[in-house]
PDB file of C-alpha atoms and ligand atoms in Angstrom:
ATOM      1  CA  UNK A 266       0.000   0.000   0.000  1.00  0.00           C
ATOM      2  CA  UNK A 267       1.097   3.676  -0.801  1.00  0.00           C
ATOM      3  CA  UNK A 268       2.069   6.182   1.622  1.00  0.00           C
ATOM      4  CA  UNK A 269      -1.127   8.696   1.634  1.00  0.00           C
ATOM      5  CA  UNK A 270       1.185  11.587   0.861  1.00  0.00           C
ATOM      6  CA  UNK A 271       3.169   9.812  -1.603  1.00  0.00           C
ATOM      7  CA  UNK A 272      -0.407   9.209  -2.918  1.00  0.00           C
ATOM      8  CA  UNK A 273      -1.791  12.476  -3.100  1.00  0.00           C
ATOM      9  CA  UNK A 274       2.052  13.695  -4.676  1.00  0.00           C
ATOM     10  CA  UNK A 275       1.179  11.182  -7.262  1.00  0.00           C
ATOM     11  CA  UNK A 276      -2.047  12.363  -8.153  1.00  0.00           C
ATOM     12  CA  UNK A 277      -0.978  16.496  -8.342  1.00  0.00           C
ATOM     13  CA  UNK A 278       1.340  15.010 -10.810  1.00  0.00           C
ATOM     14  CA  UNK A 279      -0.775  13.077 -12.885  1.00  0.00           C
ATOM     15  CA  UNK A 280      -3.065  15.795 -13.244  1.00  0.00           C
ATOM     16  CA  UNK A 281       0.196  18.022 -14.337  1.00  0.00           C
ATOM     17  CA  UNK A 282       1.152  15.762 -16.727  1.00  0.00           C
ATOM     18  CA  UNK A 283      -2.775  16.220 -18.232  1.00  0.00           C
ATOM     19  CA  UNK A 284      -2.268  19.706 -18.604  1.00  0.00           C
ATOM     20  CA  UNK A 285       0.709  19.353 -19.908  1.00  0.00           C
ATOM     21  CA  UNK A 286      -1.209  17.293 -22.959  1.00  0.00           C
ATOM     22  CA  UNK A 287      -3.868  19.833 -22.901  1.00  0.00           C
ATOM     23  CA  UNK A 288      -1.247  22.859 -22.825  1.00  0.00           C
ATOM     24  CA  UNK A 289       0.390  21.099 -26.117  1.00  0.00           C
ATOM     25  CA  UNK A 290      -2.915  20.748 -27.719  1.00  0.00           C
ATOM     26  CA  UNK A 291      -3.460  24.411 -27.556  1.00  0.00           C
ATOM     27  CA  UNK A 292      -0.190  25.347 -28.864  1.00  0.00           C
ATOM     28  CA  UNK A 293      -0.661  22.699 -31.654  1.00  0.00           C
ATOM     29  CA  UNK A 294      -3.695  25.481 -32.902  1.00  0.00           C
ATOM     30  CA  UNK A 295      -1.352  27.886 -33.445  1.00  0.00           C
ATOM     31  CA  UNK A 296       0.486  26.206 -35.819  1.00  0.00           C
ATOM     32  CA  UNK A 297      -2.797  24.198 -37.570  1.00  0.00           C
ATOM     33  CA  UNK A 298      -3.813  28.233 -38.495  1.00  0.00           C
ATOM     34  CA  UNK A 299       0.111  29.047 -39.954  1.00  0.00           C
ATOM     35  CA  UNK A 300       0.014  25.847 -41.938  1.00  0.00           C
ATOM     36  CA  UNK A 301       3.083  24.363 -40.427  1.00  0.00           C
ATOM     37  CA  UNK A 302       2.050  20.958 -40.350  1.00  0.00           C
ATOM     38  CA  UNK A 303       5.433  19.481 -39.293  1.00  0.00           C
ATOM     39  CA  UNK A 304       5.117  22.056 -36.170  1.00  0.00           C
ATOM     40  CA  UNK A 305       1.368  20.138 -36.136  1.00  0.00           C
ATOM     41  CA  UNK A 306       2.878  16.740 -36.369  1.00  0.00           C
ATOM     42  CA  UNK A 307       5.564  17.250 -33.562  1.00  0.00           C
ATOM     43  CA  UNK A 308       2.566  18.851 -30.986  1.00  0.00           C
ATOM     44  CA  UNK A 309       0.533  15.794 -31.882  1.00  0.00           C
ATOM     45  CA  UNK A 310       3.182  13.454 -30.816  1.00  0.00           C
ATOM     46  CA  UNK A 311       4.301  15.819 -27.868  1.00  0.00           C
ATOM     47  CA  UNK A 312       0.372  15.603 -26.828  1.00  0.00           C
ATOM     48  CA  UNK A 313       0.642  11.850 -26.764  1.00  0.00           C
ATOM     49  CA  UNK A 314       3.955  11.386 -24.992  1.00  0.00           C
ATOM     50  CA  UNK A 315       1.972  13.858 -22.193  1.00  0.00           C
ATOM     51  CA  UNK A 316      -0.556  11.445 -21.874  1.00  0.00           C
ATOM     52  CA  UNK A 317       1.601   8.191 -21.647  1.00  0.00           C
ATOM     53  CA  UNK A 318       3.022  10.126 -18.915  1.00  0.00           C
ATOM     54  CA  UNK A 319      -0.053  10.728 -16.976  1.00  0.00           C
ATOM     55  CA  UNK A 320      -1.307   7.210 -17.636  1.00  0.00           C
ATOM     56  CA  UNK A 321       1.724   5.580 -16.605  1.00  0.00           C
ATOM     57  CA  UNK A 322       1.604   7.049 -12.915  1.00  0.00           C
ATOM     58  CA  UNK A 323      -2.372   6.183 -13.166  1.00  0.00           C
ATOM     59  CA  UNK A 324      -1.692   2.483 -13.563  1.00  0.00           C
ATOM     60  CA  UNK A 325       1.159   3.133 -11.436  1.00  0.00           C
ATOM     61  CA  UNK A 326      -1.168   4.266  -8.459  1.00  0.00           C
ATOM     62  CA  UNK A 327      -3.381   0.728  -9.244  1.00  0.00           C
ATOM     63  CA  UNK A 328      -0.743  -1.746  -8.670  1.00  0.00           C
ATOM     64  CA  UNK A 329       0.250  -0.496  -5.834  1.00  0.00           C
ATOM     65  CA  UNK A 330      -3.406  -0.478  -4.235  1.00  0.00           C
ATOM     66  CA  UNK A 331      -3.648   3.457  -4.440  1.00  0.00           C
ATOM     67  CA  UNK A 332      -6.323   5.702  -5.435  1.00  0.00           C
ATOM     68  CA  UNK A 333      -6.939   7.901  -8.520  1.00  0.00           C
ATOM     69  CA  UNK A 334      -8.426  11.215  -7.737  1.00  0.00           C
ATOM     70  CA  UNK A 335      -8.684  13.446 -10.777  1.00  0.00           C
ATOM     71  CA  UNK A 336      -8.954  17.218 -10.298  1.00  0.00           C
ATOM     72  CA  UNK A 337      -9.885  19.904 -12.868  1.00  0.00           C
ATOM     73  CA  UNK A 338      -7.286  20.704 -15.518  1.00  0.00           C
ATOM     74  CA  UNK A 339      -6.573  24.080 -15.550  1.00  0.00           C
ATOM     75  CA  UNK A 340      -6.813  26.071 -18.569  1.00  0.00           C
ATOM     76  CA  UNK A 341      -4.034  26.035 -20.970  1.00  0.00           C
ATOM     77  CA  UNK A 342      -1.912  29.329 -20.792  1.00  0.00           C
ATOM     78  CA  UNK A 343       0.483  30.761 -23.595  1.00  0.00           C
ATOM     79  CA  UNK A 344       1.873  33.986 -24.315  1.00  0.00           C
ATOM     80  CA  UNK A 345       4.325  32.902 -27.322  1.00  0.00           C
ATOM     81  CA  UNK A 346       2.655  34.774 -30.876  1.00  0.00           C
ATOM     82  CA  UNK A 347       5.295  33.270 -32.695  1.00  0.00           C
ATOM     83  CA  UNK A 348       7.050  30.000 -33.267  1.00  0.00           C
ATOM     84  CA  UNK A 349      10.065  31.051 -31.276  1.00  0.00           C
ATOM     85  CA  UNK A 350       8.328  32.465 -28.727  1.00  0.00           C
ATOM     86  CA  UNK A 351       5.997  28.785 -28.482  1.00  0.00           C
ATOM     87  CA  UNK A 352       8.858  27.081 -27.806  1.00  0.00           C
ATOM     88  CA  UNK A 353      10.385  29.023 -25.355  1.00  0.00           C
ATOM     89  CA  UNK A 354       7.638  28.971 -23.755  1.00  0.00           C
ATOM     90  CA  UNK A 355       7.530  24.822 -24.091  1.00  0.00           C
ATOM     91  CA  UNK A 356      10.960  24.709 -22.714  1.00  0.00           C
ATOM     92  CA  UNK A 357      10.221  26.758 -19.869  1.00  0.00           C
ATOM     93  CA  UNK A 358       7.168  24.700 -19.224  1.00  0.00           C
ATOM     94  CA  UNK A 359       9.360  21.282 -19.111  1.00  0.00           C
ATOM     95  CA  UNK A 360      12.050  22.413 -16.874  1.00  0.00           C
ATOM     96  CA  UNK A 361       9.376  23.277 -14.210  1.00  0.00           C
ATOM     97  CA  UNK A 362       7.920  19.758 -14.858  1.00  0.00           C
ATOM     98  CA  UNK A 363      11.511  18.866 -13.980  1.00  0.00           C
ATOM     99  CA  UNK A 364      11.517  20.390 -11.053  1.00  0.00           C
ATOM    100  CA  UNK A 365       8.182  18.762 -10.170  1.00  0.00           C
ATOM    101  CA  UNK A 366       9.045  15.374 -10.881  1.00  0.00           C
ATOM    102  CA  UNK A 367      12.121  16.341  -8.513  1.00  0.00           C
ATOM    103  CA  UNK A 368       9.246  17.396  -5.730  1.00  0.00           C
ATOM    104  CA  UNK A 369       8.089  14.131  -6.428  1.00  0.00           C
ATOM    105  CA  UNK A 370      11.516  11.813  -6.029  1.00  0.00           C
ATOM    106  CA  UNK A 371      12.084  14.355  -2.665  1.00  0.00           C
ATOM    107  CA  UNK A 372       8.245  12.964  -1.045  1.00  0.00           C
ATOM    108  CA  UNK A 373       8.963   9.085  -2.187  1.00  0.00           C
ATOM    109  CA  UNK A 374      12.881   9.376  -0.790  1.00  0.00           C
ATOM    110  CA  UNK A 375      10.982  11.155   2.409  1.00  0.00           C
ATOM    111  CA  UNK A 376       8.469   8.254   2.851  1.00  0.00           C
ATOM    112  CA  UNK A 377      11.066   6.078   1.944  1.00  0.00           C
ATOM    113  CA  UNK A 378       9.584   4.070  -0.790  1.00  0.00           C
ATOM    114  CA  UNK A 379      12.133   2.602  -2.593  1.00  0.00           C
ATOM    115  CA  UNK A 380       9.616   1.215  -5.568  1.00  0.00           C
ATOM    116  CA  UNK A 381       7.949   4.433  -6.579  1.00  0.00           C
ATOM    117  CA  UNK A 382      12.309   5.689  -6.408  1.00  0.00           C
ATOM    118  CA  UNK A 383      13.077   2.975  -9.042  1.00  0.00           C
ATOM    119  CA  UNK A 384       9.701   3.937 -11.080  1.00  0.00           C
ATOM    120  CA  UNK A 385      10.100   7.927 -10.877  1.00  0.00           C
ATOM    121  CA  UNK A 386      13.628   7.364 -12.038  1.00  0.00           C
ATOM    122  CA  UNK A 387      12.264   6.616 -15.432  1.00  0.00           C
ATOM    123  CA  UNK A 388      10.201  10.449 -15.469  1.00  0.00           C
ATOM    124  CA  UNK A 389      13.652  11.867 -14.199  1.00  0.00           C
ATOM    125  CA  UNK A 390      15.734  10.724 -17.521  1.00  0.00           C
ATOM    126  CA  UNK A 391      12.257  11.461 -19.935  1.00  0.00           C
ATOM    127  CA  UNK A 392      12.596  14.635 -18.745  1.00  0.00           C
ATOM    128  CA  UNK A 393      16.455  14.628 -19.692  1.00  0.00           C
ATOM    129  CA  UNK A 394      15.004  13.799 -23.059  1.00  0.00           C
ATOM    130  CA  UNK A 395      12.241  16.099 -23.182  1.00  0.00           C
ATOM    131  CA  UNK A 396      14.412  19.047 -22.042  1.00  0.00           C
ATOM    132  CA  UNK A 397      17.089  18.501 -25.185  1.00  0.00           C
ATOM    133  CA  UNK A 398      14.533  17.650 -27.725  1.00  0.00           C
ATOM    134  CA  UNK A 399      12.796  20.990 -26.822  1.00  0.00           C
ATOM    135  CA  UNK A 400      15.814  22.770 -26.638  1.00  0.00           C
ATOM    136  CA  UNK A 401      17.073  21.436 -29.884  1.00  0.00           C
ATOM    137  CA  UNK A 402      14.223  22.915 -32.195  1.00  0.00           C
ATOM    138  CA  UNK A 403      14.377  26.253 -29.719  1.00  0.00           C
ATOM    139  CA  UNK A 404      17.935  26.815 -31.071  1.00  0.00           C
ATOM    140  CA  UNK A 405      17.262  25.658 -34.417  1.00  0.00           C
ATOM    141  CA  UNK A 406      14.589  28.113 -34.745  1.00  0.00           C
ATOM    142  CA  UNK A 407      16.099  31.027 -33.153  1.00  0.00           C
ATOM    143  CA  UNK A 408      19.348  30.206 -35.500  1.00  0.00           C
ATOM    144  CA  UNK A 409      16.076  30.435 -38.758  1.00  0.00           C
ATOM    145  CA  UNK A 410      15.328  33.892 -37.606  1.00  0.00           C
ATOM    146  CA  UNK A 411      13.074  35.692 -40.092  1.00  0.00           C
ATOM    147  CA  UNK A 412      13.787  33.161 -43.133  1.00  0.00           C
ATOM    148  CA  UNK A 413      11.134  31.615 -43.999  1.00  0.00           C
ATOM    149  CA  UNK A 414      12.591  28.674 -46.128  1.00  0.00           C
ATOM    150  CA  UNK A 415      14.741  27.579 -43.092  1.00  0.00           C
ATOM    151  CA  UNK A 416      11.453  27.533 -41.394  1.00  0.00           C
ATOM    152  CA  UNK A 417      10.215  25.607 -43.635  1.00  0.00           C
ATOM    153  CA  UNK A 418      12.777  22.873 -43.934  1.00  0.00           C
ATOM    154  CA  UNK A 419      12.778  22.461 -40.211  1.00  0.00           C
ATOM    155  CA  UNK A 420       8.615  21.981 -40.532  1.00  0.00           C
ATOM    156  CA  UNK A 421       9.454  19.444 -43.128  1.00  0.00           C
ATOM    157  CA  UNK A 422      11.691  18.140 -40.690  1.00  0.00           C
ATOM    158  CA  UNK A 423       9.519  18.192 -37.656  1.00  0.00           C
ATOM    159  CA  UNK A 424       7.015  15.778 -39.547  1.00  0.00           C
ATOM    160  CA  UNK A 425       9.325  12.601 -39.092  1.00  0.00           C
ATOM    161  CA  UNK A 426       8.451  12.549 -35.710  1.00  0.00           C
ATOM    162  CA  UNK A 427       6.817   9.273 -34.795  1.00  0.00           C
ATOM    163  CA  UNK A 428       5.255   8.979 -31.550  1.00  0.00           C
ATOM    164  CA  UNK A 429       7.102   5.382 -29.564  1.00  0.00           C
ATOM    165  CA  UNK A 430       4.479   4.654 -26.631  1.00  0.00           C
ATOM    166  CA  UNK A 431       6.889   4.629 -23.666  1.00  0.00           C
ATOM    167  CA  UNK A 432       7.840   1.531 -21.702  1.00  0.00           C
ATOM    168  CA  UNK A 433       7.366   2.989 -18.173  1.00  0.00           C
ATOM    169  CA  UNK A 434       8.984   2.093 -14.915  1.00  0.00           C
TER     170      UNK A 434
HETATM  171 FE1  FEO B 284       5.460  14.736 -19.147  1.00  0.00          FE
HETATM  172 FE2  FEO B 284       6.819  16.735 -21.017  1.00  0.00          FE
HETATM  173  O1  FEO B 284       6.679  16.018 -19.361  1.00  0.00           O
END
């Protein structure tokens, strides 16, 4: 059985990892309205990998005779008008789900449950991952600047993305 705190740590996180997916979803518009449909491709993926995330701490919670509770999802919140700006504003959003997944290692190492150590050390090197991914279109689009047919070779680009559904824990 799960530590009630280490419980209710899960569950905050789950539900961050849902808006997460809903956060990408909204971005994903942007780029559906600018016709950059490799941009579209790598949001739907991004959107997917979100939700493998939140589903693998939900099953997570059921094998180890937890409970579930699912909260509201907040609205998703962007300022970025631009592509550059989007994905600053992605990268930013990742490093603080870093630091949450962190929060999360700090309550299991506190309650000293050495299981849900072993599983969360899977989100800690995804998040590795998700961080350089990120950060490697961020710098390939702030290197594109204002031409447009670098921007378009890196949407071509983007569209080769193929979502892999995770192999948790
Ligand atoms: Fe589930 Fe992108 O962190």
């Amino acid at each position: 059985m799960i530590n009630e705190k280490l419980q209710a740590a899960f569950n905050d996180q789950i539900n961050k990892e849902l808006y997460s997916e809903y956060l990408y979803l909204a971005m994903k518009i942007f780029f559906v309205e600018n016709d950059l449909t490799g941009f579209v491709n790598w949001f739907d993926v991004q959107v997917q990998e979100e939700h493998a995330h939140a589903m693998g701490m939900f099953d997570y919670l059921g094998e180890r005779g937890g409970s579930v509770k699912l909260e509201a999802i907040d609205k998703p919140v962007f300022n970025g008008k631009t592509p550059v700006e989007i994905f600053e504003e992605v990268l930013k959003h990742e490093e603080y789900v870093t630091s949450r997944i962190n929060a999360l290692l700090d309550v299991a190492e506190e309650t000293k449950d050495r299981a849900a150590i072993i599983f969360l050390n899977w989100y800690l090197k995804e998040q590795v991952e998700e961080e350089a991914s990120v950060g490697g279109v961020l710098a390939k689009l702030k290197l594109i600047g204002d031409d447009k047919k670098a921007l378009l070779m890196l949407d071509k680009d983007l569209a080769t993305r193929v979502f892999n559904p995770p192999v948790i824990g």
